[in-house]
Short mmCIF file of C-alpha atoms in Angstrom, two decimals:
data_model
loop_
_atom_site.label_atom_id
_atom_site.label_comp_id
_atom_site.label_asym_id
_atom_site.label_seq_id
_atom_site.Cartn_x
_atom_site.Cartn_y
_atom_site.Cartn_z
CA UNK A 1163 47.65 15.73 3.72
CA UNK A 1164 45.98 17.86 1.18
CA UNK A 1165 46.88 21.25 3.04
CA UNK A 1166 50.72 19.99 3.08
CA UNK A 1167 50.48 19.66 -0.47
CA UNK A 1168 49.28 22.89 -1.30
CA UNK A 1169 51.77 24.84 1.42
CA UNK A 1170 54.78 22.90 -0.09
CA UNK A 1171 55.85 23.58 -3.96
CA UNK A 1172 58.52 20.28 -3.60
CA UNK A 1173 55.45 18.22 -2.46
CA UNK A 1174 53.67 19.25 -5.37
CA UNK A 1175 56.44 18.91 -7.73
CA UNK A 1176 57.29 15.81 -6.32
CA UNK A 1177 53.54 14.28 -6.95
CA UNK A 1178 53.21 15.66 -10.47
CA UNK A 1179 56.20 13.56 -11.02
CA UNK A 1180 54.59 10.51 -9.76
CA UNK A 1181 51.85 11.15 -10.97
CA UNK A 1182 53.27 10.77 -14.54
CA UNK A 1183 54.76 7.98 -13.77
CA UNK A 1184 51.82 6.35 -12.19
CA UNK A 1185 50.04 7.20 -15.71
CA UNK A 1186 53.22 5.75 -17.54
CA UNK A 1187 52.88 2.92 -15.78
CA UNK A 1188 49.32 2.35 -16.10
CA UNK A 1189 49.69 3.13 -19.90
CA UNK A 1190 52.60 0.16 -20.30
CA UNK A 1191 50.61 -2.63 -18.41
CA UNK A 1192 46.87 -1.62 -20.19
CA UNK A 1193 48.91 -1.87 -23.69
CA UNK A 1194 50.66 -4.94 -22.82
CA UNK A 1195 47.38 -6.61 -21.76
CA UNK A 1196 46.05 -5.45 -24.83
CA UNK A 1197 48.70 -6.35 -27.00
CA UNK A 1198 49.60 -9.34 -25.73
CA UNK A 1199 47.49 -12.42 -26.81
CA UNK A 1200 47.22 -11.04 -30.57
CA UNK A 1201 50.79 -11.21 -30.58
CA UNK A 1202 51.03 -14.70 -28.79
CA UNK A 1203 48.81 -15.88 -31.40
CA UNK A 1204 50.79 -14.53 -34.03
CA UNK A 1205 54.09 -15.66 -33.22
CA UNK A 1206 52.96 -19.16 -31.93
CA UNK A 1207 50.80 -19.62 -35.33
CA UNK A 1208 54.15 -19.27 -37.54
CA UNK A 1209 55.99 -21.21 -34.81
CA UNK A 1210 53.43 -24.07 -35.97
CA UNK A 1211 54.10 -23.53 -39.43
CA UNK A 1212 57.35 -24.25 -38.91
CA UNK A 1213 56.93 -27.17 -36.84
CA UNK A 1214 54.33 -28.54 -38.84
CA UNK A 1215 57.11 -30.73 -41.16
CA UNK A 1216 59.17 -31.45 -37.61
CA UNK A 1217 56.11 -32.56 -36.38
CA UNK A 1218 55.60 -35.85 -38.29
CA UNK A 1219 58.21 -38.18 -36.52
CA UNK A 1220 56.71 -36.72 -33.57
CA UNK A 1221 53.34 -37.67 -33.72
CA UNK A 1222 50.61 -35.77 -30.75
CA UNK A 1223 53.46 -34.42 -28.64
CA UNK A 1224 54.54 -31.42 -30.74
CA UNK A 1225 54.44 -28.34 -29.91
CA UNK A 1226 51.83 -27.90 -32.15
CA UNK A 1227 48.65 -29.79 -30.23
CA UNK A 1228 46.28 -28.31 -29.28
CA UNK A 1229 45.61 -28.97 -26.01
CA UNK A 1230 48.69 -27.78 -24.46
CA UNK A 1231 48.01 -23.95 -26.28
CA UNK A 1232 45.87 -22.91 -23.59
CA UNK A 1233 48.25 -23.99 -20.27
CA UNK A 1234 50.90 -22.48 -22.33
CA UNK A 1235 49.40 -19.08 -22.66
CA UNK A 1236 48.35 -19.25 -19.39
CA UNK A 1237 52.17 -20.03 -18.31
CA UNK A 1238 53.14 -17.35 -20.52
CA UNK A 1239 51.37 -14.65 -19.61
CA UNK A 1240 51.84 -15.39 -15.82
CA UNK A 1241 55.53 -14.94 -16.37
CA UNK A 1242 55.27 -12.35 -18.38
CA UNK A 1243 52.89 -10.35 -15.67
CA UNK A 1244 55.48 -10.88 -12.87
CA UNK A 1245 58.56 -9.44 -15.00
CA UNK A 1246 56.21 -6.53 -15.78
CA UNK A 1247 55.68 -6.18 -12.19
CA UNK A 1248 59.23 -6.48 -10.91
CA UNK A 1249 60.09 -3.98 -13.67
CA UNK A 1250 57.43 -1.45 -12.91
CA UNK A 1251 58.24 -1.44 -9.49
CA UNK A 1252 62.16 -0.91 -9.62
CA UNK A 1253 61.18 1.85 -12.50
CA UNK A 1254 59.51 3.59 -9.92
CA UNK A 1255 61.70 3.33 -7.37
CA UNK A 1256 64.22 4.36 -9.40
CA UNK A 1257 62.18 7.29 -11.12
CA UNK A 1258 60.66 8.28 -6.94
CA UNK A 1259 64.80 8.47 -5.78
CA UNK A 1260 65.54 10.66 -9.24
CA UNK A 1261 62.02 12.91 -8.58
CA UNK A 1262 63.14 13.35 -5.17
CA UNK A 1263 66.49 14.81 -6.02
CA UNK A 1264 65.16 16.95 -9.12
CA UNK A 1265 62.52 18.53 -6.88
CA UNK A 1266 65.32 19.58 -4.25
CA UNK A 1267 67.55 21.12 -6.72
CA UNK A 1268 64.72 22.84 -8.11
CA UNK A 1269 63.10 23.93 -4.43
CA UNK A 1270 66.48 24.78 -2.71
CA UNK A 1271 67.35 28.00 -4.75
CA UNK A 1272 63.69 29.13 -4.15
CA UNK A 1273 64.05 27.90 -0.39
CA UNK A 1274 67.05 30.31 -0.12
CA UNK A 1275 65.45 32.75 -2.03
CA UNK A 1276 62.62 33.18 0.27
CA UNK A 1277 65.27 33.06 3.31
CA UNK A 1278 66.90 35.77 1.68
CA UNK A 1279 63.59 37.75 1.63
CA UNK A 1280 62.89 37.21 4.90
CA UNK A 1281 65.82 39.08 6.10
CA UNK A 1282 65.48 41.75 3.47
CA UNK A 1283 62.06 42.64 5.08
CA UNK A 1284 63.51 42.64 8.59
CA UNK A 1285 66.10 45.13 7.81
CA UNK A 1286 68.96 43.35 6.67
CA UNK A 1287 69.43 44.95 2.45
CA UNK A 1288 73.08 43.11 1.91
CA UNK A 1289 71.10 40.02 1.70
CA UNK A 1290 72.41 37.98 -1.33
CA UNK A 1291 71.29 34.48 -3.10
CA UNK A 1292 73.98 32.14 -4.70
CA UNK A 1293 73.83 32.40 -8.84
CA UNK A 1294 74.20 28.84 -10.39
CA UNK A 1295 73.69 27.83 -13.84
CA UNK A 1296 71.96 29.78 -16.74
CA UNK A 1297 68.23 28.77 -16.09
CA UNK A 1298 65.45 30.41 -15.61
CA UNK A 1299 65.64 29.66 -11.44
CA UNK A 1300 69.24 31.36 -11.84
CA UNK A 1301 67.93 34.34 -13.60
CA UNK A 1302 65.38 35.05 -11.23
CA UNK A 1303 68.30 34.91 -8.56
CA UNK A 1304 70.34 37.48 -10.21
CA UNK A 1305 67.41 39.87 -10.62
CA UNK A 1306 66.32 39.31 -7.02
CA UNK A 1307 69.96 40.70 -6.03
CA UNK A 1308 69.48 43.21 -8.27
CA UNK A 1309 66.51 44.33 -6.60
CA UNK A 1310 68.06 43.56 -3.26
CA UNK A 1311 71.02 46.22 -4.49
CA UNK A 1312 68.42 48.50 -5.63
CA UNK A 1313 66.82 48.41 -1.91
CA UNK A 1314 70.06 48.47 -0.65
CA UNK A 1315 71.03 51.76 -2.43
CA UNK A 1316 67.30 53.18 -1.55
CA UNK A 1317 68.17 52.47 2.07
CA UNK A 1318 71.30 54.10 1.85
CA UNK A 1319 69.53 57.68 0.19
CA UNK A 1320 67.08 57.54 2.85
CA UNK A 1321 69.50 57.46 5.48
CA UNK A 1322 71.73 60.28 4.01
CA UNK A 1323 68.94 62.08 2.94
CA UNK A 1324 67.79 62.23 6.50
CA UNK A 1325 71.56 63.43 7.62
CA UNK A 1326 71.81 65.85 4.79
CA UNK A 1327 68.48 67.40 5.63
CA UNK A 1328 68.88 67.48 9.89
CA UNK A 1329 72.30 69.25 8.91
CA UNK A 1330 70.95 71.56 6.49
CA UNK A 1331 68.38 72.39 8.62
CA UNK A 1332 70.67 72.82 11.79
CA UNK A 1333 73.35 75.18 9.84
CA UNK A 1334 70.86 78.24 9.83
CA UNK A 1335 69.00 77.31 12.29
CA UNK A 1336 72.14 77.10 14.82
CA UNK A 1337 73.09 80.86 13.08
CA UNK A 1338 69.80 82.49 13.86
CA UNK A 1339 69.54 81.29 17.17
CA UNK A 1340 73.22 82.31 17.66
CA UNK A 1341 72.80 85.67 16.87
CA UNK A 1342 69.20 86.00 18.69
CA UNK A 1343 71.26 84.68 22.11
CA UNK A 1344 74.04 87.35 21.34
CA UNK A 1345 71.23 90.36 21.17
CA UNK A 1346 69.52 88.89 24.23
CA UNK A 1347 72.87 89.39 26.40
CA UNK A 1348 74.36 92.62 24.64
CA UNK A 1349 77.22 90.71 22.73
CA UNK A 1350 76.17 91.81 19.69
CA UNK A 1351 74.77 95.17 19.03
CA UNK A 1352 71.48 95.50 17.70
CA UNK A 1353 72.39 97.70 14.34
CA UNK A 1354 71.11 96.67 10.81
CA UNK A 1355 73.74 94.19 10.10
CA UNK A 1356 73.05 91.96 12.73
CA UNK A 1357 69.36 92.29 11.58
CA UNK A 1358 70.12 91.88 8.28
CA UNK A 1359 72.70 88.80 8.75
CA UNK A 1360 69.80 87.05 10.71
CA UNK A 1361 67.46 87.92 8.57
CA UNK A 1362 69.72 86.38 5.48
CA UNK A 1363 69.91 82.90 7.82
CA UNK A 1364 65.87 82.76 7.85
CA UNK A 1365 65.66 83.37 4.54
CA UNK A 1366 68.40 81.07 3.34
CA UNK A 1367 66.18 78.34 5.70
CA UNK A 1368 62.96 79.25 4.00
CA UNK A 1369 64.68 78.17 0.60
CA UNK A 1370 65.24 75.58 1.96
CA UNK A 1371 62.04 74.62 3.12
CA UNK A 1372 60.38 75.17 -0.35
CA UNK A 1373 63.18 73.53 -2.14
CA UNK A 1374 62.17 70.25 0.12
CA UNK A 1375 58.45 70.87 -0.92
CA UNK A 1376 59.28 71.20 -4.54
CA UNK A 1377 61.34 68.04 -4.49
CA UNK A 1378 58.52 66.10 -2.85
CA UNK A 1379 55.80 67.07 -5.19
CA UNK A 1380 58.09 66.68 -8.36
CA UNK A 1381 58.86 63.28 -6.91
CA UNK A 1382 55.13 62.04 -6.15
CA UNK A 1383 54.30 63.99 -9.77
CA UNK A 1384 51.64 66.20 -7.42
CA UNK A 1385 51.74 68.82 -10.10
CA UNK A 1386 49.84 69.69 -13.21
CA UNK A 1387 52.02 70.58 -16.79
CA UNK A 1388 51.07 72.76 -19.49
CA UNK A 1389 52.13 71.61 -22.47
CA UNK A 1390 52.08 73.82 -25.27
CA UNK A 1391 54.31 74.73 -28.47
CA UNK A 1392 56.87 77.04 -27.50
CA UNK A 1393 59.48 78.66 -29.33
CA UNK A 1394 63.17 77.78 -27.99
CA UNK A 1395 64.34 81.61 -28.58
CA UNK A 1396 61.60 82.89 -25.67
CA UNK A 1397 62.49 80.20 -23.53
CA UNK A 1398 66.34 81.26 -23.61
CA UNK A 1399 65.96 84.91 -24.06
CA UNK A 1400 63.92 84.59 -20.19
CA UNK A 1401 66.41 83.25 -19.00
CA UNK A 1402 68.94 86.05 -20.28
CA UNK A 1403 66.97 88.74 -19.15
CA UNK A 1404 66.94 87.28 -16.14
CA UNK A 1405 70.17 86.40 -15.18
CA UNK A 1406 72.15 89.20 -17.30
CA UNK A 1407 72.18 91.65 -14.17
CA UNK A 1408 73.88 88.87 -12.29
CA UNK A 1409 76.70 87.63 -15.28
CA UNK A 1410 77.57 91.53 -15.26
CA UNK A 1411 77.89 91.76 -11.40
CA UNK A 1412 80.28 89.14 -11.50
CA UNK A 1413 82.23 90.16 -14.95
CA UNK A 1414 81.49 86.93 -16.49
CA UNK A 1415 80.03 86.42 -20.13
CA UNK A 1416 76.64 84.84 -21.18
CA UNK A 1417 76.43 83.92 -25.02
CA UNK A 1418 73.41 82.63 -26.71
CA UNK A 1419 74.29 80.34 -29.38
CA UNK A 1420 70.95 79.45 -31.49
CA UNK A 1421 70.76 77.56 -34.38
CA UNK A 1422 68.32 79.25 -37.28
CA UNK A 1423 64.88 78.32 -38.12
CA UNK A 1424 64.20 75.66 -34.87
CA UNK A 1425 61.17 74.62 -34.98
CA UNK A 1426 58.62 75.03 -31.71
CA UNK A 1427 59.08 72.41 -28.54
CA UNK A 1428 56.26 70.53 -26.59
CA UNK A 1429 57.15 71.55 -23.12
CA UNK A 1430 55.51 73.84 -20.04
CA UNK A 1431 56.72 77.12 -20.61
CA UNK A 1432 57.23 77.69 -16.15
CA UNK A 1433 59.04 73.85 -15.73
CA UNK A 1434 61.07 74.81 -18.90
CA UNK A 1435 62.28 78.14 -18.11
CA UNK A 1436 63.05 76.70 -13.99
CA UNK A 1437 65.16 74.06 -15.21
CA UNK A 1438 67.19 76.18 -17.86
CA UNK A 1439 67.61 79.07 -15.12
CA UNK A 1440 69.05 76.20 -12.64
CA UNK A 1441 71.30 75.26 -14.97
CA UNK A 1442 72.22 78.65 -15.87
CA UNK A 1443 72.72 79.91 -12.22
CA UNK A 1444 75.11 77.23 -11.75
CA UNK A 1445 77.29 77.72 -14.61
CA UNK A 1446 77.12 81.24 -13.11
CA UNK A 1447 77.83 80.15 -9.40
CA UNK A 1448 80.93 77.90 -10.68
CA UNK A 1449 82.61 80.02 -12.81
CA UNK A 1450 85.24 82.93 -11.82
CA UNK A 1451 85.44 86.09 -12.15
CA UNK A 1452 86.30 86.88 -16.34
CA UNK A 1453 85.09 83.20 -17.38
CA UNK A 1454 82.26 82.50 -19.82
CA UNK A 1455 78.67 81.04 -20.54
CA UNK A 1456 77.00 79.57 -23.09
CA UNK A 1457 73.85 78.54 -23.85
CA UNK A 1458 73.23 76.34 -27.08
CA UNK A 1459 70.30 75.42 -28.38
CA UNK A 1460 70.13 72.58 -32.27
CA UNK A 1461 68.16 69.99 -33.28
CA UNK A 1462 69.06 66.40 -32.65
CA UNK A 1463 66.59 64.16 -34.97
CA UNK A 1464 62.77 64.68 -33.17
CA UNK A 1465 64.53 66.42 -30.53
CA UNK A 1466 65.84 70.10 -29.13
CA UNK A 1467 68.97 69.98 -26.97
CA UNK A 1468 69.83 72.63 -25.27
CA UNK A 1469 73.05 72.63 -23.23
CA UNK A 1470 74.60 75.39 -20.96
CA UNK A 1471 78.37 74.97 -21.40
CA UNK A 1472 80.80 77.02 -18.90
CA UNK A 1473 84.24 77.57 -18.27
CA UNK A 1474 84.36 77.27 -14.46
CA UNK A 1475 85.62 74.69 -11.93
CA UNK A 1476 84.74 71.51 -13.61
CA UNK A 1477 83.71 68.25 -11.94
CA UNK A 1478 86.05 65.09 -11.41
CA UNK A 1479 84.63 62.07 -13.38
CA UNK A 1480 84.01 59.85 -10.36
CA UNK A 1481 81.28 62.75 -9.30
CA UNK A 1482 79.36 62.74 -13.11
CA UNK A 1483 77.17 60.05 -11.99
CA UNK A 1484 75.81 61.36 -8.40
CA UNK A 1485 76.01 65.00 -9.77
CA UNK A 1486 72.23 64.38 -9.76
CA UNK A 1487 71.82 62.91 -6.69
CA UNK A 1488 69.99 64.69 -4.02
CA UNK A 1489 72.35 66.90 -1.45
CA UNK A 1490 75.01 65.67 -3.52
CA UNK A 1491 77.90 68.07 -3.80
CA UNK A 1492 81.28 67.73 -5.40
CA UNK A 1493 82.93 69.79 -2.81
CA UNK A 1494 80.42 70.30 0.15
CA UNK A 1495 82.79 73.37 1.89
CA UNK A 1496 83.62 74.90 -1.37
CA UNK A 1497 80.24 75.19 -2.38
CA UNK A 1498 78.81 76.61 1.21
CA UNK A 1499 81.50 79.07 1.31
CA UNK A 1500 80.78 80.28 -2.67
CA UNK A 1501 76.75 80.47 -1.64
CA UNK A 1502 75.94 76.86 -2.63
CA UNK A 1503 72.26 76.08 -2.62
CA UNK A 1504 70.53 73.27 -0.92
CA UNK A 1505 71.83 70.27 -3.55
CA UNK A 1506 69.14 69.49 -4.59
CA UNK A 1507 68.14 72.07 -7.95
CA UNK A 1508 69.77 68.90 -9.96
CA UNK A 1509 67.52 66.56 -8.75
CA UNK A 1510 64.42 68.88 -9.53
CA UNK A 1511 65.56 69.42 -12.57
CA UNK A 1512 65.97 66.52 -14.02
CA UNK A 1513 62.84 65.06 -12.53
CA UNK A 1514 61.18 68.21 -14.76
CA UNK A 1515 62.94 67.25 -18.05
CA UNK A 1516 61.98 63.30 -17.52
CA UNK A 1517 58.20 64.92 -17.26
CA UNK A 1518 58.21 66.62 -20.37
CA UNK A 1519 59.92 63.57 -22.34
CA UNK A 1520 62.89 64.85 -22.53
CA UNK A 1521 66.79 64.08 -20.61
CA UNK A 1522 69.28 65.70 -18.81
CA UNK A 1523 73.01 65.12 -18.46
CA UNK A 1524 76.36 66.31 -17.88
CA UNK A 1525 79.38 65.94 -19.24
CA UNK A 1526 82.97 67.46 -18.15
CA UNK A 1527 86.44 66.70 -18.55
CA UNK A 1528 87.56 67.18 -15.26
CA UNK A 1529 88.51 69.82 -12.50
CA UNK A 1530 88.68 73.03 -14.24
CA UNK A 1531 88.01 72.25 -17.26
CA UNK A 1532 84.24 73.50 -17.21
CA UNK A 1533 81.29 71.38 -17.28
CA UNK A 1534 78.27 71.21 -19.95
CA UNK A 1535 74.88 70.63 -18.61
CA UNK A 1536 72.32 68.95 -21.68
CA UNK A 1537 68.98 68.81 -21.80
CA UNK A 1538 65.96 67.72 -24.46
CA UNK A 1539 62.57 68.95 -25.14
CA UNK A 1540 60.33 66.96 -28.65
CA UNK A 1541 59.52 68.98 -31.21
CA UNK A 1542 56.24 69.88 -31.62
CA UNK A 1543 54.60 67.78 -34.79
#
């Protein structure tokens, strides 16, 4: 009996309600006892009073003698004793039945609950719990969907993260081995293109590789930052000498637009200077031929933002929010045939900024209208 009670939270509710109304109970018939002949006395003793002047035509048998006080208390308080009783006991039945259906409504959204994560653990993430009322039970209902959604969404990544990478992997993979097969049988001819097209494929699969090892260890936080005071004005100024061969190649126009006097960020100078050359490259990547670049860097309160603004293709407001997602591409065969990377520089990115206390977005008003790419860094105090 004990061992049900402690593997059943309705049993348990259900016995601290009896239990208070065992005490209740006990409480009402001690006081009563208690109570009761002081307050017999009393009443009877001014019920004598009173009778004392009716009393005289009536000789011994009022109700005042003496000897009848005793039977009468005794008569009284017998009566009184069974009432008490009858009305204890329908209390309790009454307040048993009531206890009975308060500890249901109370255990069946937990019941379900605890159905619900049942199935979640075998597999089943579109579980979902019914919402009712305001109460605390009902919030913990909503947030165990929400958590349910968030597993549910989790699943989802996993599973297209594991069909993004098999088909990233496959794309050079199937090229190289393409090419090896048509050397092997004289299809193709063995001249430096053929070489150098292979070698491009092994390459391009190698990136691919460390991108993949880069995203893990940003994502477990396996690496170490420096952070140090840095001026913004190196940080972008890398970046330009970097990248300027590559803006002229393609005709397209790379402004730096600084504000004066900003004072020094807290940030690792290698993180910093990957995450604005991502964003950079990509501006560069998605813009054509003539278009322009700009990096900006002002201060926003205790914070640096620097955004890369571009004139290029833009991206379609239902793609803002996933633009960070990993693999995620706005247009997955416009963005292979231009050179795309792996789709996942965003993610790294902005797991890099988060690091460093700072945040990245984007904003854009919509296919080919550009895109701006915002990030923060603190200011050193």
């Amino acid at each position: 009996m004990t061992d049900y009670f402690r593997r059943h939270l309705g049993a348990k509710l259900l016995l601290s309600y009896l239990a208070i109304i065992v005490v209740g109970v006990a409480v009402l018939i001690m006081a009563s006892q208690f109570i009761l002949p002081t307050s017999f006395n009393r009443h009877m003793s001014g019920m004598g009073m009173m009778d004392g002047g009716m009393g005289m035509g009536m000789g011994n048998q009022g109700i005042g003698n003496s000897n009848s006080m005793p039977q009468l208390y005794v008569d009284f308080r017998a009566s009184f004793n069974e009432a008490l009783t009858y009305a204890a006991l329908a209390a309790m039945i009454v307040a048993i039945a009531f206890s009975l259906f308060l500890s249901r409504s109370v255990i069946a959204p937990i019941q379900a609950m605890s159905l619900a994560t049942q199935r979640i653990s075998e597999g089943h993430y579109d579980e979902r719990v019914q919402v009712n009322g305001k109460d605390e039970l009902a919030q913990l209902a909503l947030y165990f969907n929400q958590m349910a959604e968030k597993l549910n969404q989790i699943e989802s990544m996993r599973r297209r993260l594991i069909g993004d990478v098999s088909h990233e992997l496959r794309t050079p993979l199937t090229a190289i081995k393409g090419s090896m097969e048509g050397l092997m049988d004289g299809v193709l001819p063995a001249t430096h293109e053929t070489y150098q097209q292979i070698h491009a494929e092994a390459d391009r699969l190698n990136r691919l590789v460390d991108d993949l090892q880069e995203l893990s260890r940003v994502e477990a936080h396996a690496y170490k930052l420096e952070i140090q005071s840095l001026y913004v004005s190196t940080l972008v100024q890398t970046v330009n000498k970097r990248l300027a061969p590559h803006f002229k190649s393609k005709r397209i126009a790379l402004d730096l637009e600084l504000a004066p006097d900003l004072p020094h960020v807290l940030a690792d100078e290698d993180r910093a200077v990957q995450v604005l050359t991502n964003l950079t490259g990509n501006a560069l990547q998605y813009t054509p031929e003539g278009g322009r670049v700009t990096i900006n860097a002002k201060r926003i309160g205790d914070e640096i933002q620097i955004a890369v603004r571009d004139s290029g293709i833009g991206i379609p407001p239902k793609h803002l929010s996933h633009i960070f997602d990993r693999f995620y591409r706005v247009d997955k065969s416009r963005s292979r045939q231009s050179g795309g990377g792996s789709g996942i520089g965003l993610t790294i990115a902005r797991a890099l900024v988060e690091a460093q206390g700072g945040h990245l977005w984007v904003e854009s008003a919509g296919d080919g209208k550009g895109s701006t790419f915002t990030f923060t860094l603190p200011i050193a105090k």
